[in-house]
């Protein structure tokens, strides 16, 4: 601020309570004409009425005169926003009252007495003229475009000039000389207006510091020229120009505007007593701010390019305007101008306002018969659904209605299932009606195809898939009512309703297509359902598909289809069934009894040669075969497969029945069956006797009978003789009888040898017993019990042949845990009875009486002791089986483990 002719006040808004006063040091009467501060706030130019210019740097207190500038009354300065820094301004433009434009550059470095001056150079570039000659340069603005071109806008009282050009390569230091040199031979383009205020002012709107300006406003005699700045235009920087007349009561007459400031949507005019804000979109005054007379008339108003604050001042006061939410109601203005895109942009964060804009845009498009655009906008509003739908129906715009419904459907929430069902059904009906109307018209073929593609896109849209799936039943009914089988199949495929697709192909006898759908999607349930139909028409292909799916199919579920198919009994039918069953058994390793039983039935009916091979492969163990043995026996018997029946009898271990049936087929087979019961010689002999009887009585073949006799060592000639008729001569049995007699003789000799060995063994045993009766052991006084380690002779004791000695009670405690439960119970019983038995007394009479009484009452004491010894002292507890059986017993009883464990802690 200039406070008079000799004082300068500097205030840092970050430290507003620490103002700084700078003395200009002027002794003459020169007044401050104008002051110019650059966009960084670092360089201040003070133009004096005495045609002198002073320079003050933000970091210095010294006011330095610019000697090269002397003699020029400076009216405007165009700062260099691209190259200006805190230490230097870079090349700048200076406009004077004589119409001259100079180029200058300032440096903030302060030298000594003979140091460099702050003004590095000051040279003329151009002179602006009006009709009467040179005119004061009221405003100067210099900008650089993104493509490297330079732009300079200069204004006089009635004209606005544009200088556009590109600086030469490597000529950055030359500044603006090259730009103005292009207009040395011809004047630059300009805008001129007849009226004049005697001055003019140019204002730019720049969204951010150091960014390119977007709009301009030029205050001149006829009003305010407002427009956009477009750096990409080759001939002119100005675009979308229009002149806003001054509000009523403002103009070159009694109340001229003194200054202008431009914001995003308004320009503010400074008058002597008020500030008026005019909307740049409508030209209407939106604010009149009157100032009190006590502050004096307003002088000027400027805008801070870094903060966006506005400053106005009188001779007595300074005022600051802070612009907040300037764009809050701009959407209404754009809405009234039908510029809906901009209106939506400025109310995007206000849903209620956005809904109003969309509704107005939709109505506007509807009136303009742009129905599709209208439908898209209506779908985004909160307007009543029924009203919008009726509007399109009354206008017969089904295409727009479909667009509206699709947009509404896309905006539904997952919980709105009822609305989704309604919309999807309605859309389907609209498309089907449209397709039905176009289908028979050859001239509308392209339109039909286009509509069909849109319908298919709707059906296959991922956004609508959830809703279409929920209402698929009603959609299928609609498709069926219109007879549109093509789209019925298409929709079923999309919904993965392959059951409907396969059913459709089967109804139209397209069985291979149906099988292709099944094979592609590999759904077992669909195979189970449609296999009974497909196997009657394409059995081989269906069985191939079954085999390809392998274990994914349950063969039990396919048996009904195979049974119905193979009932005809034709070889091809049975062979396909056998092929699949063999795959299940041999490849998949199926063990289900139903599958093996069915394969048996197929073999019995169609391939008897494979039946016996299958049975033999299954094995002879009744616990390892997977078919029902009784069912297999009945099946083989019904179809007369005797060899198979014999095999089943063998598996069932019914050897007599097996031999009886085998004798009807083959004697050798019967012989094989007769040798099977290896552990039961009596049964084997019985079976061989059956074979011998059959050979003798049925076949009457003596030689074969003799061969049977030789094959089985269990049979003797005397067993077979009863089967021969009386007229048979003994010559046929001579060898057999001789062999039998020799065998009997050998057996008698064996028995005699065994008897002699038994007699010798008995004599040895008697001799050992005599020796044992005289055997004894010696106990020393120092001998101790092997368990308690106390002297042995203190209590009753036991002495074993191995040398171990135990007290009777110690032995009892050691043996008891190793005895079985029933022996422990017996031991307790014996101890109880022994304790209750009377002690033996002296005298034979009493002894006899006691013995007689004890015999009447029960076992004697000696008998009880003998039984007790047999339980306890049958063997040494350390050397006998009891110790061997206890080898896996833990050292610590598991029930006492925790107690023992805690005792060690």
XYZ file of N, CA and C in Angstrom, residues 165-249:
255
model
N 2.648 -15.268 -31.840
C 3.811 -15.721 -32.591
C 4.620 -16.715 -31.801
N 5.623 -17.283 -32.469
C 6.488 -18.279 -31.855
C 7.908 -17.733 -31.790
N 8.544 -17.859 -30.643
C 9.907 -17.373 -30.499
C 10.861 -18.240 -31.312
N 11.946 -17.628 -31.807
C 12.927 -18.373 -32.595
C 13.671 -19.350 -31.702
N 14.176 -20.454 -32.329
C 14.916 -21.471 -31.568
C 16.160 -20.860 -30.930
N 16.354 -21.138 -29.657
C 17.527 -20.644 -28.950
C 17.486 -19.168 -28.660
N 16.364 -18.523 -28.863
C 16.261 -17.071 -28.669
C 15.452 -16.744 -27.437
N 15.512 -17.611 -26.429
C 14.724 -17.386 -25.220
C 15.128 -16.095 -24.517
N 16.416 -15.801 -24.538
C 16.884 -14.597 -23.839
C 16.427 -13.322 -24.515
N 16.049 -13.375 -25.816
C 15.615 -12.164 -26.521
C 14.218 -11.726 -26.117
N 13.484 -12.578 -25.361
C 12.190 -12.169 -24.851
C 11.150 -12.051 -25.942
N 10.495 -10.875 -25.982
C 9.348 -10.682 -26.860
C 9.698 -9.994 -28.167
N 10.971 -9.774 -28.418
C 11.350 -9.010 -29.611
C 10.890 -9.718 -30.882
N 11.089 -11.033 -30.951
C 10.687 -11.766 -32.138
C 9.193 -11.767 -32.345
N 8.428 -11.775 -31.251
C 6.971 -11.783 -31.353
C 6.460 -10.492 -31.973
N 6.989 -9.345 -31.515
C 6.503 -8.062 -32.036
C 7.107 -7.752 -33.400
N 8.272 -8.341 -33.716
C 8.893 -8.059 -35.006
C 8.023 -8.527 -36.167
N 7.162 -9.550 -35.919
C 6.287 -10.058 -36.984
C 5.247 -9.030 -37.387
N 5.005 -7.998 -36.543
C 3.980 -6.994 -36.846
C 4.614 -5.643 -37.172
N 5.854 -5.660 -37.609
C 6.511 -4.384 -37.971
C 5.922 -3.796 -39.233
N 5.491 -4.653 -40.169
C 4.986 -4.164 -41.464
C 3.485 -4.051 -41.509
N 2.751 -4.621 -40.625
C 1.279 -4.556 -40.641
C 0.797 -4.560 -39.208
N -0.324 -3.911 -38.962
C -0.832 -3.833 -37.587
C -1.383 -5.193 -37.135
N -1.368 -5.453 -35.842
C -1.939 -6.696 -35.321
C -3.471 -6.644 -35.370
N -4.140 -7.780 -35.322
C -5.608 -7.766 -35.262
C -6.080 -7.133 -33.954
N -7.219 -6.442 -34.037
C -7.723 -5.770 -32.834
C -9.236 -5.705 -32.880
N -9.838 -5.466 -31.710
C -11.268 -5.193 -31.565
C -11.393 -3.719 -31.169
N -12.345 -3.009 -31.806
C -12.504 -1.576 -31.535
C -13.965 -1.281 -31.252
N -14.177 -0.390 -30.289
C -15.527 0.019 -29.915
C -15.553 1.550 -29.877
N -16.680 2.130 -30.269
C -16.701 3.597 -30.456
C -16.639 4.396 -29.162
N -17.366 3.936 -28.136
C -17.424 4.731 -26.912
C -16.132 4.592 -26.127
N -15.925 5.555 -25.232
C -14.688 5.541 -24.460
C -14.933 6.090 -23.076
N -14.312 5.432 -22.114
C -14.318 5.929 -20.739
C -13.141 6.844 -20.469
N -12.219 6.940 -21.441
C -10.964 7.633 -21.230
C -9.897 6.677 -20.721
N -10.270 5.438 -20.431
C -9.340 4.396 -19.971
C -10.055 3.052 -20.196
N -9.364 1.979 -20.016
C -9.952 0.630 -20.075
C -9.120 -0.275 -19.187
N -9.666 -1.464 -18.888
C -8.946 -2.410 -18.037
C -9.275 -3.831 -18.484
N -8.241 -4.674 -18.499
C -8.366 -6.067 -18.917
C -8.146 -6.979 -17.704
N -9.039 -7.983 -17.531
C -8.926 -8.941 -16.422
C -8.981 -10.361 -16.983
N -8.120 -11.215 -16.418
C -8.089 -12.625 -16.794
C -8.595 -13.460 -15.615
N -9.185 -14.642 -15.978
C -9.510 -15.630 -14.932
C -8.588 -16.828 -15.112
N -7.791 -17.097 -14.066
C -6.858 -18.226 -14.079
C -7.216 -19.152 -12.922
N -7.573 -20.436 -13.195
C -7.996 -21.317 -12.096
C -6.927 -21.520 -11.038
N -5.685 -21.732 -11.473
C -4.593 -21.983 -10.532
C -3.394 -21.130 -10.914
N -2.557 -20.879 -9.921
C -1.355 -20.111 -10.157
C -0.473 -20.826 -11.182
N 0.074 -20.052 -12.119
C 0.951 -20.536 -13.183
C 0.240 -21.421 -14.212
N -1.093 -21.506 -14.145
C -1.820 -22.235 -15.186
C -2.290 -21.252 -16.252
N -2.731 -21.773 -17.377
C -3.166 -20.910 -18.472
C -4.512 -20.292 -18.135
N -4.724 -19.025 -18.471
C -6.018 -18.391 -18.217
C -7.099 -18.977 -19.109
N -8.336 -18.948 -18.607
C -9.442 -19.548 -19.350
C -10.410 -18.517 -19.917
N -10.499 -17.360 -19.272
C -11.479 -16.364 -19.720
C -10.894 -14.967 -19.527
N -11.511 -14.002 -20.215
C -11.069 -12.605 -20.080
C -12.309 -11.725 -20.026
N -12.105 -10.538 -19.462
C -13.157 -9.513 -19.448
C -12.461 -8.160 -19.644
N -12.954 -7.393 -20.665
C -12.350 -6.090 -20.989
C -13.368 -4.999 -20.714
N -13.072 -4.172 -19.715
C -13.949 -3.064 -19.359
C -13.611 -1.865 -20.257
N -14.593 -1.443 -21.093
C -14.380 -0.290 -21.988
C -15.675 0.518 -22.057
N -15.742 1.447 -22.988
C -16.843 2.406 -22.998
C -18.190 1.796 -23.297
N -18.276 0.798 -24.168
C -19.567 0.229 -24.565
C -20.041 -0.879 -23.644
N -19.273 -1.275 -22.663
C -19.658 -2.373 -21.780
C -18.445 -3.222 -21.457
N -18.732 -4.476 -21.224
C -17.678 -5.429 -20.883
C -17.643 -6.510 -21.979
N -16.499 -6.601 -22.664
C -16.303 -7.656 -23.651
C -15.814 -8.897 -22.897
N -16.618 -9.947 -22.953
C -16.307 -11.180 -22.212
C -16.175 -12.339 -23.194
N -15.263 -13.240 -22.920
C -15.096 -14.406 -23.784
C -14.106 -15.385 -23.187
N -13.909 -16.460 -23.913
C -12.961 -17.502 -23.488
C -11.623 -17.303 -24.181
N -10.570 -17.853 -23.586
C -9.232 -17.803 -24.160
C -8.865 -19.213 -24.626
N -8.582 -19.337 -25.918
C -8.269 -20.636 -26.505
C -6.892 -20.560 -27.157
N -5.889 -21.128 -26.472
C -4.522 -21.047 -26.981
C -4.290 -21.927 -28.205
N -5.222 -22.808 -28.497
C -5.015 -23.708 -29.631
C -5.450 -23.089 -30.955
N -6.150 -21.975 -30.936
C -6.589 -21.344 -32.184
C -5.400 -20.640 -32.851
N -5.245 -20.783 -34.155
C -4.042 -20.213 -34.803
C -4.096 -18.714 -35.032
N -5.296 -18.155 -35.260
C -5.388 -16.747 -35.661
C -5.758 -15.821 -34.523
N -6.528 -16.317 -33.553
C -7.005 -15.448 -32.484
C -7.072 -16.219 -31.185
N -6.681 -15.514 -30.119
C -6.735 -16.140 -28.811
C -8.146 -16.088 -28.223
N -8.968 -15.197 -28.696
C -10.285 -14.947 -28.132
C -11.325 -15.815 -28.823
N -12.266 -16.345 -28.038
C -13.358 -17.139 -28.593
C -14.594 -16.916 -27.740
N -15.752 -17.240 -28.325
C -17.039 -17.114 -27.633
C -17.218 -15.703 -27.059
N -16.909 -14.694 -27.856
C -16.957 -13.305 -27.364
C -18.400 -12.780 -27.361
N -18.679 -11.987 -26.379
C -19.943 -11.252 -26.350
C -19.759 -10.031 -25.453
N -20.534 -8.981 -25.740
C -20.441 -7.734 -24.987
C -21.624 -7.654 -24.051
N -21.335 -7.573 -22.762
C -22.378 -7.362 -21.755
C -22.464 -5.860 -21.471
N -23.640 -5.329 -21.690
C -23.825 -3.902 -21.396
C -23.755 -3.681 -19.888
N -23.370 -2.451 -19.540
C -23.284 -2.114 -18.122
C -24.675 -2.117 -17.500
N -24.771 -2.449 -16.223
C -26.077 -2.376 -15.556
C -26.629 -0.954 -15.576
N -27.869 -0.870 -15.288
C -28.538 0.440 -15.308
C -27.880 1.367 -14.283
N -27.584 2.572 -14.732
C -26.938 3.543 -13.857
C -25.436 3.479 -13.893
